[in-house]
Amino acid sequence: MKTFSASKAVTALMLAGLVLLPLYSYLSGNIFILTLFTRIVILALAAASLNLIMGFGGMMSFGHAAYLGIGGYAVGMLAQEGVGSGFIQLPVALAASAIYALVIGALSLRTRGVYFIMITLAFAQMAYYVASGLARYGGDDGLTVYKRSDFSGLINLSNRTQFYYLCLACLFGVIFLIWRIVNSRFGLVVQGLRSNEQRMQAIGFPAKRYQLVCFVISGTMCGLAGALLANNTDFVSPAVMYWTRSGDLMVMVILGGMGTLFGPVMGAVVYLLLEEFLSQLTEYWALIMGPLLLLIVLFGRGGIMGLLGRLNRG
Amino acid sequence: MLLVVEQFLNGLQFGLLLFLLAAGLTLVFGIMDLVNLAHGSLYMMGAYFAATFAAWTGSFLLGALLALGATLVLGIVLEMSALRHLYGRDHLDHVLATFGLILFFNEAVRLIWGPAGLALPLPAWLTVPVPILPGIHYPAYRLAIIVVALLVALLLYLGVMRTRVGMLIRAGASNREMIGALGINIKLLYTLVFGLGAALAGLAGMMQAPILTVQIGMGENILILAFVIIVIGGIGSIRGAFLAAIFVGMVDTLGRAFLPNLLRQVLSGAAASTAAPALSSMLIYLLMAIVLVVRPEGLFPANRR
């Protein structure tokens, strides 16, 4: 059987689990698990968006949490000003993330390697300080979103199950889009740039322009995750943009398997479930999580997807 | 006038402190090609060690000396147990592994010292104001920081440029295979360099401790500043780190001190007082963006990169 592989089987199982989760939650009466997985699905979406530029494009953005904040603040600020319609909030969140990504990307892509990692990091910190300075919108303390985005009866975000399925649909939509992008001519150029930029440039592709477009697409997707996250927690604060959040997203991508379609989703599920499990086990869960990450880096090349791939070969 | 001189000295002091942190970071990166996010954790550990040892021994100086030794040992243990296996790996692996170390250190500190912060009180002889110009006094402790940091910078410069070990360090930075082939124990050299970087971070942490409170996560904010500095100065360049650190320290301190008044000249009072804190926090990031637009490799790039 050539078509069977461990990674495919595990991915299919995980996706089926995600789709059926509300049913389990309903049957077992465990509402908490639905709330937890709504968060997981949203952060998986953010991780998938990071993977597009990191895994396929070779651009190590260490400031991806900024988009979570920008998308979230777009929703929160509009709600505060009395604009509750999701049909306005969502496009504004996406547009704001896209514009931010365009400016940051245009500046950051002048550099490469470690410089790129650090400059994206610094720009996200800048966004963090801007948000901390927004006295009208809560400043350091953050902003409570009193009313979730209103989609005029089409879908009710206050209904847990409906909101969960909306998030899941967004996640699947984004992954489908990434799949299409990666296999398009555009995506092949971006991947070519990852392996050899000079050669691609010599062939005649305007390298930076391709990378910038990819950067903006990724940022916009992550802005969507931010808008959903603000609706999920009914709250948005500068802390969403703090640089350790970007680190979390990076960990999810690498843990699951960088440059694979479903790896980041797997990484988000495992990372956040592990965090949940360890924090129930002991108050000092990060004491275990930290060295665990170190061990994963040292021994687990290619993340979970890589591990499953090796399992398959023997 | 008094305020200007005082803020100027504050900026210099902050800049020199940042230099100690950035020097370790850029030394480790320039020589071992290792991106160490946990550098801020070593800064934090230095502060905690100093507060603890000073309380035990009852002496500020003795506590500081013991803390310096402790961070040196901690750095060496860290290098030998974990980071040594990361040389030659992808930068992304470094970022991930040392991110894990940050989680570990923050939690370990919470476990050992508890969630509340510590204070490191100054001895009486360091709290007196010292006259520096006729009619102008400046806190002795801040002056001490300036002197110590300048001394360390000088020693570091002489050590790297004038001694045999320094020569080996520089040689290792430009060609690690060659220096290994010449029969130099490169493993030991790397361990020493990392220990030195850790001790510099610890020194910065313990000197900052009496001014701020010693608390969990204190290294994370300042680590980003150190990154900004080495990006502005050019990664791997100690000279660049020194100049950029002073520059950033000045811009940050003077911006916070004088920006509100400047803004009040052009904006209404309310608008100025809301915009000023955010704008002054952003100032150095704006600076970095401008530098990178003009010179993507930083102002004083090291020869190798």
Coordinates of C-alpha atoms in Angstrom, one line a residue:
Chain A
M1 CA 0.0 0.0 0.0
K2 CA 1.8 3.1 -1.2
T3 CA -1.0 5.5 -0.3
F4 CA -1.0 4.6 3.4
S5 CA 1.4 6.4 5.7
A6 CA 1.5 7.1 9.5
S7 CA 1.5 10.8 9.1
K8 CA -1.6 10.7 6.9
A9 CA -3.4 8.4 9.2
V10 CA -2.6 10.6 12.3
T11 CA -3.6 13.8 10.4
A12 CA -6.9 12.3 9.4
L13 CA -7.6 11.1 12.9
M14 CA -6.8 14.6 14.3
L15 CA -9.0 16.3 11.8
A16 CA -11.9 13.9 12.4
G17 CA -11.4 14.6 16.2
L18 CA -11.5 18.3 15.6
V19 CA -14.7 18.1 13.6
L20 CA -16.5 15.7 16.1
L21 CA -15.3 17.5 19.2
P22 CA -18.5 19.5 19.9
L23 CA -20.4 16.2 19.7
Y24 CA -18.2 14.7 22.4
S25 CA -18.5 17.9 24.4
Y26 CA -22.3 17.7 24.2
L27 CA -22.5 14.0 25.0
S28 CA -20.1 14.2 28.0
G29 CA -21.4 17.5 29.2
N30 CA -17.8 18.8 29.3
I31 CA -18.1 22.4 28.1
F32 CA -14.6 23.3 29.1
I33 CA -13.1 21.1 26.4
L34 CA -14.9 23.0 23.7
T35 CA -13.6 26.3 25.1
L36 CA -10.1 24.9 25.2
F37 CA -10.3 23.6 21.7
T38 CA -11.7 26.8 20.3
R39 CA -8.5 28.5 21.5
I40 CA -6.4 25.7 20.1
V41 CA -8.1 26.0 16.7
I42 CA -7.6 29.7 16.6
L43 CA -3.9 29.5 17.5
A44 CA -3.5 26.6 15.0
L45 CA -4.7 29.1 12.4
A46 CA -2.1 31.6 13.5
A47 CA 0.6 28.9 13.5
A48 CA -0.5 27.8 10.0
S49 CA -0.2 31.4 8.8
L50 CA 3.3 31.7 10.3
N51 CA 4.3 28.4 8.6
L52 CA 3.4 29.8 5.2
I53 CA 6.3 32.3 5.4
M54 CA 8.6 30.3 7.7
G55 CA 8.2 26.8 6.4
F56 CA 7.6 27.4 2.7
G57 CA 9.2 30.9 2.3
G58 CA 12.1 30.5 4.7
M59 CA 11.3 33.9 6.3
M60 CA 11.7 33.5 10.1
S61 CA 9.2 36.1 11.4
F62 CA 9.6 36.4 15.2
G63 CA 6.9 39.1 15.4
H64 CA 3.8 37.2 14.3
A65 CA 2.0 37.8 17.5
A66 CA 1.6 41.5 16.4
Y67 CA -1.1 40.4 14.0
L68 CA -3.0 38.7 16.7
G69 CA -3.1 42.0 18.5
I70 CA -3.9 44.1 15.5
G71 CA -6.8 41.8 14.4
G72 CA -8.0 41.7 18.0
Y73 CA -7.7 45.5 18.6
A74 CA -9.6 46.1 15.3
V75 CA -12.5 44.2 16.7
G76 CA -12.2 45.6 20.2
M77 CA -11.9 49.2 19.1
L78 CA -14.7 49.1 16.7
A79 CA -17.0 47.4 19.3
Q80 CA -16.0 50.1 21.7
E81 CA -17.0 52.8 19.2
G82 CA -20.3 51.2 18.6
V83 CA -19.6 49.4 15.4
G84 CA -20.7 45.8 16.3
S85 CA -21.2 44.4 12.8
G86 CA -18.8 41.6 11.9
F87 CA -19.2 42.5 8.3
I88 CA -17.3 45.7 9.1
Q89 CA -15.1 44.5 11.9
L90 CA -13.6 41.5 10.0
P91 CA -12.6 43.3 6.8
V92 CA -11.1 46.1 8.9
A93 CA -9.1 43.6 11.0
L94 CA -7.8 41.9 7.8
A95 CA -7.0 45.2 6.1
A96 CA -5.2 46.6 9.2
S97 CA -3.1 43.4 9.4
A98 CA -2.3 43.5 5.7
I99 CA -1.2 47.2 5.8
Y100 CA 1.0 46.5 8.9
A101 CA 2.5 43.5 7.1
L102 CA 3.1 45.5 4.0
V103 CA 5.1 48.2 5.9
I104 CA 6.9 45.9 8.2
G105 CA 7.7 43.4 5.4
A106 CA 9.0 46.1 3.1
L107 CA 11.4 47.3 5.8
S108 CA 12.3 43.8 7.2
L109 CA 12.9 42.1 3.8
R110 CA 15.9 44.4 3.2
T111 CA 17.7 42.2 5.7
R112 CA 18.1 38.5 6.0
G113 CA 19.0 35.7 8.5
V114 CA 19.3 36.7 12.1
Y115 CA 18.7 40.3 11.2
F116 CA 15.4 39.4 9.8
I117 CA 14.4 37.4 13.0
M118 CA 15.4 40.4 15.2
I119 CA 13.9 43.2 13.1
T120 CA 10.5 41.5 13.0
L121 CA 10.8 40.9 16.7
A122 CA 11.5 44.6 17.3
F123 CA 8.6 45.8 15.1
A124 CA 6.2 43.6 17.0
Q125 CA 7.5 45.1 20.3
M126 CA 6.8 48.5 18.8
A127 CA 3.2 47.5 18.1
Y128 CA 3.1 46.2 21.7
Y129 CA 4.1 49.7 23.1
V130 CA 1.7 51.5 20.8
A131 CA -1.1 49.3 22.2
S132 CA 0.1 50.0 25.8
G133 CA -0.1 53.7 25.1
L134 CA -3.7 53.6 23.8
A135 CA -5.2 55.2 26.9
R136 CA -8.6 55.4 25.3
Y137 CA -8.7 51.7 24.7
G138 CA -7.5 50.5 28.1
G139 CA -3.7 51.0 27.7
D140 CA -1.8 48.4 29.6
D141 CA -4.9 46.9 31.2
G142 CA -6.4 45.9 27.9
L143 CA -9.8 46.3 26.4
T144 CA -12.9 44.3 27.2
V145 CA -15.0 43.3 24.2
Y146 CA -18.5 43.6 25.6
K147 CA -20.2 42.3 22.5
R148 CA -19.0 39.7 20.1
S149 CA -19.0 40.4 16.3
D150 CA -22.5 40.5 15.0
F151 CA -23.1 38.7 11.8
S152 CA -26.8 39.7 11.7
G153 CA -28.3 36.3 12.4
L154 CA -26.2 34.4 9.9
I155 CA -24.0 32.9 12.6
N156 CA -24.2 33.6 16.3
L157 CA -20.8 33.9 17.9
S158 CA -22.1 33.7 21.4
N159 CA -23.2 30.1 20.7
R160 CA -20.2 28.0 21.6
T161 CA -20.7 25.3 19.0
Q162 CA -21.4 27.8 16.2
F163 CA -18.4 29.8 17.1
Y164 CA -16.2 26.7 17.3
Y165 CA -17.3 25.6 13.8
L166 CA -16.7 29.1 12.5
C167 CA -13.1 29.0 13.8
L168 CA -12.7 25.5 12.4
A169 CA -14.0 26.6 9.0
C170 CA -11.6 29.5 9.0
L171 CA -8.8 27.1 9.8
F172 CA -9.7 24.7 7.0
G173 CA -10.2 27.6 4.6
V174 CA -6.7 29.0 5.4
I175 CA -5.1 25.6 5.1
F176 CA -6.8 25.1 1.7
L177 CA -5.6 28.5 0.6
I178 CA -2.0 27.7 1.7
W179 CA -2.2 24.4 -0.2
R180 CA -3.3 26.3 -3.3
I181 CA -0.6 29.0 -2.8
V182 CA 2.2 26.5 -2.2
N183 CA 1.3 24.5 -5.4
S184 CA 0.8 27.6 -7.6
R185 CA 3.4 29.2 -9.8
F186 CA 3.7 32.0 -7.2
G187 CA 4.3 29.5 -4.4
L188 CA 6.9 27.6 -6.3
V189 CA 8.8 30.9 -6.9
V190 CA 8.7 31.7 -3.2
Q191 CA 9.9 28.2 -2.3
G192 CA 12.6 28.6 -4.9
L193 CA 13.7 31.8 -3.2
R194 CA 14.1 29.9 0.0
S195 CA 16.5 27.4 -1.4
N196 CA 18.5 29.8 -3.7
E197 CA 17.6 33.4 -3.9
Q198 CA 20.5 34.4 -6.2
R199 CA 19.6 31.8 -8.8
M200 CA 15.9 32.9 -8.8
Q201 CA 17.0 36.5 -9.2
A202 CA 19.3 35.5 -12.0
I203 CA 16.4 33.8 -13.8
G204 CA 14.6 37.1 -13.6
F205 CA 12.2 36.9 -10.7
P206 CA 11.9 40.1 -8.6
A207 CA 12.7 38.2 -5.3
K208 CA 11.7 40.8 -2.8
R209 CA 8.3 41.5 -4.4
Y210 CA 7.4 37.8 -4.3
Q211 CA 8.5 37.5 -0.7
L212 CA 6.6 40.6 0.3
V213 CA 3.4 39.4 -1.2
C214 CA 3.8 36.1 0.7
F215 CA 4.6 38.0 3.9
V216 CA 1.4 40.1 3.5
I217 CA -0.8 37.1 2.9
S218 CA 0.6 35.4 6.0
G219 CA 0.1 38.5 8.1
T220 CA -3.5 38.9 6.9
M221 CA -4.3 35.3 7.8
C222 CA -2.9 35.8 11.3
G223 CA -5.0 39.0 11.6
L224 CA -8.0 36.8 11.1
A225 CA -6.9 34.6 14.0
G226 CA -6.5 37.8 16.1
A227 CA -10.1 38.9 15.3
L228 CA -11.4 35.4 16.3
L229 CA -9.2 35.3 19.4
A230 CA -10.6 38.7 20.7
N231 CA -14.1 37.2 20.2
N232 CA -13.2 34.1 22.0
T233 CA -11.8 35.7 25.1
D234 CA -14.0 38.8 24.9
F235 CA -10.8 40.7 25.7
V236 CA -7.8 42.0 24.0
S237 CA -4.6 43.4 25.6
P238 CA -1.1 44.4 24.7
A239 CA 0.1 41.1 26.2
V240 CA -1.3 39.3 23.1
M241 CA 1.5 41.0 21.2
Y242 CA 4.4 40.4 23.7
W243 CA 7.3 38.7 22.0
T244 CA 7.0 35.5 24.0
R245 CA 3.7 35.0 22.2
S246 CA 5.5 35.0 18.9
G247 CA 7.8 32.4 20.4
D248 CA 4.9 30.2 21.3
L249 CA 3.6 30.4 17.7
M250 CA 7.1 29.5 16.4
V251 CA 7.3 26.6 18.8
M252 CA 3.9 25.2 17.5
V253 CA 5.1 25.4 13.9
I254 CA 8.4 23.6 14.6
L255 CA 7.0 21.1 17.0
G256 CA 4.4 20.0 14.5
G257 CA 6.7 20.1 11.5
M258 CA 7.8 23.1 9.6
G259 CA 6.9 23.3 5.9
T260 CA 4.1 20.6 6.1
L261 CA 0.5 21.5 5.5
F262 CA -1.0 20.1 8.7
G263 CA 2.1 20.2 10.9
P264 CA 1.4 23.5 12.6
V265 CA -2.1 22.4 13.5
M266 CA -0.7 19.2 15.0
G267 CA 1.9 21.4 16.8
A268 CA -0.7 23.7 18.2
V269 CA -2.9 20.8 19.4
V270 CA 0.0 19.0 21.1
Y271 CA 1.7 22.2 22.6
L272 CA -1.5 23.6 24.1
L273 CA -2.8 20.2 25.3
L274 CA 0.6 19.6 26.9
E275 CA 0.5 23.0 28.5
E276 CA -3.0 22.2 29.8
F277 CA -2.0 18.8 31.0
L278 CA 1.2 19.9 32.7
S279 CA -0.5 22.9 34.4
Q280 CA -3.0 20.5 35.9
L281 CA -0.2 18.2 37.0
T282 CA 1.9 20.9 38.6
E283 CA 1.8 24.7 39.1
Y284 CA 5.4 24.8 37.8
W285 CA 4.6 23.2 34.4
A286 CA 7.0 25.4 32.5
L287 CA 9.8 23.8 34.4
I288 CA 9.1 20.6 32.4
M289 CA 8.0 22.3 29.2
G290 CA 11.2 24.3 28.8
P291 CA 13.7 21.4 28.8
L292 CA 11.2 19.4 26.8
L293 CA 11.5 22.0 24.0
L294 CA 15.2 21.7 24.2
L295 CA 15.1 17.9 23.9
I296 CA 12.7 18.3 20.9
V297 CA 15.2 20.6 19.2
L298 CA 18.1 18.3 19.9
F299 CA 16.6 15.0 19.0
G300 CA 13.3 15.5 17.1
R301 CA 14.3 16.9 13.7
G302 CA 11.3 17.7 11.5
G303 CA 8.9 17.8 14.4
I304 CA 6.0 15.4 14.8
M305 CA 5.4 15.1 11.1
G306 CA 9.1 14.2 10.6
L307 CA 8.9 11.7 13.4
L308 CA 5.8 10.1 11.8
G309 CA 7.5 10.0 8.4
R310 CA 10.5 8.2 9.9
L311 CA 8.2 5.8 11.7
N312 CA 6.7 4.9 8.3
R313 CA 10.0 4.2 6.6
G314 CA 10.9 1.7 9.3
Chain B
M1 CA 20.7 72.8 33.0
L2 CA 20.8 70.6 36.1
L3 CA 18.1 68.3 34.5
V4 CA 19.9 68.1 31.2
V5 CA 23.2 67.1 32.8
E6 CA 21.5 64.6 35.1
Q7 CA 19.5 63.0 32.2
F8 CA 22.6 62.9 30.1
L9 CA 24.4 61.0 32.8
N10 CA 21.4 58.7 33.3
G11 CA 21.4 58.0 29.5
L12 CA 25.1 57.2 29.6
Q13 CA 24.7 54.9 32.6
F14 CA 21.8 53.1 31.0
G15 CA 23.7 52.8 27.8
L16 CA 26.7 51.3 29.5
L17 CA 24.6 48.8 31.3
L18 CA 23.0 47.8 28.0
F19 CA 26.5 47.5 26.6
L20 CA 27.4 44.8 29.2
L21 CA 24.4 42.8 28.1
A22 CA 24.8 43.4 24.4
A23 CA 28.5 42.6 24.5
G24 CA 27.9 39.1 25.9
L25 CA 25.1 38.5 23.3
T26 CA 27.2 39.7 20.4
L27 CA 30.3 37.9 21.6
V28 CA 28.5 34.5 21.7
F29 CA 26.9 35.1 18.4
G30 CA 30.0 36.5 16.6
I31 CA 32.2 33.7 17.8
M32 CA 30.0 30.6 18.2
D33 CA 27.3 31.7 15.8
L34 CA 24.7 30.9 18.5
V35 CA 21.5 33.0 18.9
N36 CA 20.9 32.9 22.7
L37 CA 17.5 34.2 23.7
A38 CA 18.2 33.0 27.3
H39 CA 20.8 35.7 27.6
G40 CA 18.1 37.8 29.4
S41 CA 17.6 34.9 31.8
L42 CA 21.3 35.1 32.8
Y43 CA 20.8 38.8 33.5
M44 CA 17.8 37.9 35.7
M45 CA 19.8 35.2 37.5
G46 CA 22.6 37.7 38.2
A47 CA 20.1 40.0 39.9
Y48 CA 18.6 37.2 42.0
F49 CA 22.0 35.8 43.0
A50 CA 23.2 39.3 44.0
A51 CA 20.1 39.9 46.1
T52 CA 20.3 36.5 47.8
F53 CA 24.1 36.6 48.5
A54 CA 24.0 40.1 49.7
A55 CA 21.3 39.2 52.2
W56 CA 23.3 36.1 53.3
T57 CA 26.6 37.8 53.7
G58 CA 25.3 41.1 54.8
S59 CA 27.7 42.8 52.5
F60 CA 26.8 44.4 49.2
L61 CA 30.2 44.0 47.6
L62 CA 30.8 40.4 48.8
G63 CA 27.3 39.5 47.5
A64 CA 28.0 41.0 44.1
L65 CA 31.3 39.2 43.8
L66 CA 29.7 35.8 44.8
A67 CA 26.9 36.5 42.3
L68 CA 29.4 37.2 39.5
G69 CA 31.1 33.9 40.2
A70 CA 27.7 32.1 40.4
T71 CA 26.5 33.4 36.9
L72 CA 29.9 32.5 35.5
V73 CA 29.5 28.9 36.7
L74 CA 25.9 28.8 35.7
G75 CA 26.9 29.9 32.2
I76 CA 29.5 27.2 32.0
V77 CA 27.2 24.5 33.2
L78 CA 24.5 25.7 30.7
E79 CA 27.0 25.6 27.8
M80 CA 28.3 22.2 28.7
S81 CA 24.9 20.6 29.4
A82 CA 22.8 22.0 26.6
L83 CA 24.0 24.7 24.3
R84 CA 27.2 22.9 23.2
H85 CA 25.0 20.5 21.2
L86 CA 23.5 23.3 19.2
Y87 CA 26.6 24.6 17.5
G88 CA 26.4 24.3 13.8
R89 CA 22.7 23.9 13.9
D90 CA 20.1 26.2 12.2
H91 CA 19.5 29.6 13.9
L92 CA 15.9 28.6 14.2
D93 CA 16.9 25.6 16.4
H94 CA 18.8 28.1 18.6
V95 CA 15.8 30.3 18.9
L96 CA 13.5 27.4 19.9
A97 CA 15.9 25.7 22.3
T98 CA 16.8 28.9 24.2
F99 CA 13.2 29.9 24.2
G100 CA 12.6 26.7 26.2
L101 CA 15.4 27.8 28.5
I102 CA 13.6 31.1 29.2
L103 CA 10.5 29.1 30.3
F104 CA 12.7 26.9 32.5
F105 CA 14.5 29.8 34.2
N106 CA 11.4 31.9 34.8
E107 CA 9.7 28.9 36.4
A108 CA 12.8 27.8 38.4
V109 CA 13.0 31.3 39.9
R110 CA 9.4 31.2 40.8
L111 CA 9.9 27.9 42.5
I112 CA 13.0 28.9 44.4
W113 CA 12.4 32.6 45.2
G114 CA 8.6 32.7 45.0
P115 CA 6.5 34.9 42.7
A116 CA 7.1 38.2 44.6
G117 CA 10.1 40.2 43.6
L118 CA 13.2 40.8 45.7
A119 CA 14.9 44.1 46.7
L120 CA 18.7 44.6 46.8
P121 CA 19.3 47.5 49.3
L122 CA 22.3 49.7 48.7
P123 CA 25.0 50.2 51.4
A124 CA 25.0 53.7 52.9
W125 CA 28.2 54.8 51.2
L126 CA 26.7 54.3 47.8
T127 CA 23.5 56.3 48.4
V128 CA 25.1 59.7 49.0
P129 CA 25.0 62.3 46.2
V130 CA 28.4 63.2 44.8
P131 CA 29.2 66.7 43.5
I132 CA 30.3 66.4 39.9
L133 CA 30.2 70.0 38.8
P134 CA 29.8 73.1 41.0
G135 CA 26.2 72.9 42.3
I136 CA 25.4 69.6 40.6
H137 CA 25.1 66.4 42.5
Y138 CA 24.7 62.9 41.1
P139 CA 23.9 59.6 43.0
A140 CA 27.1 57.8 43.9
Y141 CA 25.7 54.4 42.8
R142 CA 24.9 55.5 39.3
L143 CA 28.4 57.0 39.0
A144 CA 29.7 53.6 40.2
I145 CA 27.8 51.8 37.5
I146 CA 29.3 54.2 34.9
V147 CA 32.9 53.6 36.2
V148 CA 32.5 49.8 36.5
A149 CA 31.0 49.4 33.1
L150 CA 33.6 51.6 31.4
L151 CA 36.3 49.6 33.2
V152 CA 34.8 46.3 32.0
A153 CA 34.5 47.7 28.5
L154 CA 38.2 48.6 28.6
L155 CA 39.2 45.3 30.0
L156 CA 37.1 43.5 27.4
Y157 CA 38.8 45.5 24.6
L158 CA 42.3 44.9 25.9
G159 CA 41.5 41.2 26.6
V160 CA 40.2 40.6 23.1
M161 CA 42.7 42.7 21.2
R162 CA 45.9 42.3 23.2
T163 CA 46.0 38.9 24.9
R164 CA 46.7 35.5 23.6
V165 CA 43.3 34.1 24.6
G166 CA 41.8 37.2 22.9
M167 CA 43.7 36.3 19.7
L168 CA 42.4 32.8 19.8
I169 CA 38.9 34.1 20.3
R170 CA 39.2 36.3 17.3
A171 CA 40.8 33.5 15.3
G172 CA 37.9 31.2 16.3
A173 CA 35.4 33.8 15.1
S174 CA 36.9 33.9 11.6
N175 CA 37.7 30.2 11.1
R176 CA 36.8 27.6 13.6
E177 CA 38.1 24.6 11.7
M178 CA 41.5 26.1 11.2
I179 CA 42.0 27.0 14.8
G180 CA 40.9 23.5 15.8
A181 CA 43.4 22.1 13.4
L182 CA 46.1 24.1 15.0
G183 CA 45.6 22.1 18.1
I184 CA 43.7 24.6 20.1
N185 CA 41.1 23.2 22.4
I186 CA 38.1 24.9 20.8
K187 CA 35.6 23.2 23.1
L188 CA 37.2 24.8 26.1
L189 CA 37.5 28.1 24.3
Y190 CA 33.8 28.2 23.5
T191 CA 32.9 27.2 27.0
L192 CA 35.0 30.1 28.4
V193 CA 33.5 32.6 25.9
F194 CA 30.0 31.6 26.9
G195 CA 30.9 31.8 30.5
L196 CA 32.3 35.3 30.0
G197 CA 29.1 36.3 28.2
A198 CA 27.0 34.9 31.0
A199 CA 29.1 36.8 33.6
L200 CA 28.7 40.1 31.7
A201 CA 24.9 39.5 31.6
G202 CA 24.9 38.7 35.3
L203 CA 27.0 41.8 36.1
A204 CA 24.5 44.0 34.2
G205 CA 21.6 42.3 36.1
M206 CA 23.1 42.8 39.5
M207 CA 24.1 46.4 38.9
Q208 CA 20.6 47.2 37.7
A209 CA 19.0 45.3 40.7
P210 CA 19.2 48.1 43.3
I211 CA 17.6 50.6 40.9
L212 CA 14.7 48.4 39.8
T213 CA 13.1 45.5 41.7
V214 CA 14.4 42.0 41.1
Q215 CA 11.6 40.1 39.4
I216 CA 10.7 37.2 37.2
G217 CA 10.8 38.1 33.5
M218 CA 13.0 41.2 34.1
G219 CA 15.4 39.9 31.4
E220 CA 12.9 39.7 28.6
N221 CA 12.2 43.4 28.1
I222 CA 15.9 44.3 28.3
L223 CA 16.9 41.4 26.1
I224 CA 14.9 43.0 23.2
L225 CA 16.8 46.2 23.8
A226 CA 20.1 44.3 23.6
F227 CA 19.0 42.8 20.3
V228 CA 18.1 46.3 19.0
I229 CA 21.6 47.4 20.0
I230 CA 23.4 44.6 18.3
V231 CA 21.3 45.0 15.2
I232 CA 22.0 48.7 15.1
G233 CA 25.7 48.2 15.8
G234 CA 26.2 45.3 13.5
I235 CA 26.0 41.7 14.7
G236 CA 29.2 40.3 16.0
S237 CA 30.9 43.7 16.5
I238 CA 31.9 44.6 20.0
R239 CA 32.8 48.2 19.0
G240 CA 29.4 48.5 17.2
A241 CA 27.7 47.2 20.3
F242 CA 29.5 49.8 22.5
L243 CA 28.6 52.8 20.3
A244 CA 25.1 51.6 19.6
A245 CA 24.4 50.9 23.3
I246 CA 25.4 54.4 24.4
F247 CA 23.4 55.8 21.5
V248 CA 20.3 53.7 22.4
G249 CA 20.7 54.5 26.1
M250 CA 20.8 58.2 25.4
V251 CA 17.9 58.3 23.0
D252 CA 15.7 56.2 25.3
T253 CA 16.5 58.2 28.4
L254 CA 16.5 61.6 26.9
G255 CA 13.3 60.8 24.9
R256 CA 11.5 59.8 28.0
A257 CA 12.7 62.9 29.9
F258 CA 12.1 65.6 27.2
L259 CA 9.7 64.3 24.7
P260 CA 6.5 65.1 26.7
N261 CA 7.6 68.8 26.9
L262 CA 8.6 68.9 23.3
L263 CA 5.2 67.4 22.3
R264 CA 3.4 70.0 24.4
Q265 CA 4.9 72.7 22.3
V266 CA 3.1 71.4 19.2
L267 CA 0.1 69.4 20.6
S268 CA -2.6 70.1 23.1
G269 CA -1.7 69.1 26.7
A270 CA -4.0 66.1 26.8
A271 CA -2.9 64.7 23.4
A272 CA 0.7 65.2 24.3
S273 CA 0.5 63.4 27.6
T274 CA -1.2 60.4 25.9
A275 CA 1.2 60.3 22.9
A276 CA 4.4 60.8 24.8
P277 CA 4.8 57.5 26.7
A278 CA 4.1 55.4 23.7
L279 CA 6.2 57.5 21.4
S280 CA 9.2 57.5 23.8
S281 CA 9.0 53.7 24.1
M282 CA 8.9 53.4 20.4
L283 CA 11.7 55.8 19.7
I284 CA 14.5 53.3 19.7
Y285 CA 12.6 50.9 17.4
L286 CA 12.0 53.8 15.0
L287 CA 15.7 54.4 15.2
M288 CA 16.5 50.8 14.4
A289 CA 14.1 50.9 11.5
I290 CA 15.9 54.0 10.1
V291 CA 19.3 52.5 10.5
L292 CA 18.3 49.2 8.8
V293 CA 16.8 51.1 5.9
V294 CA 20.0 53.0 5.4
R295 CA 22.4 50.2 6.3
P296 CA 20.8 46.7 6.4
E297 CA 24.0 45.3 8.0
G298 CA 24.0 47.7 10.9
L299 CA 26.3 50.7 11.4
F300 CA 29.6 48.8 12.2
P301 CA 29.3 45.4 10.7
A302 CA 31.9 42.8 11.7
N303 CA 34.2 41.8 8.9
R304 CA 33.0 38.2 8.6
R305 CA 29.3 39.0 8.1

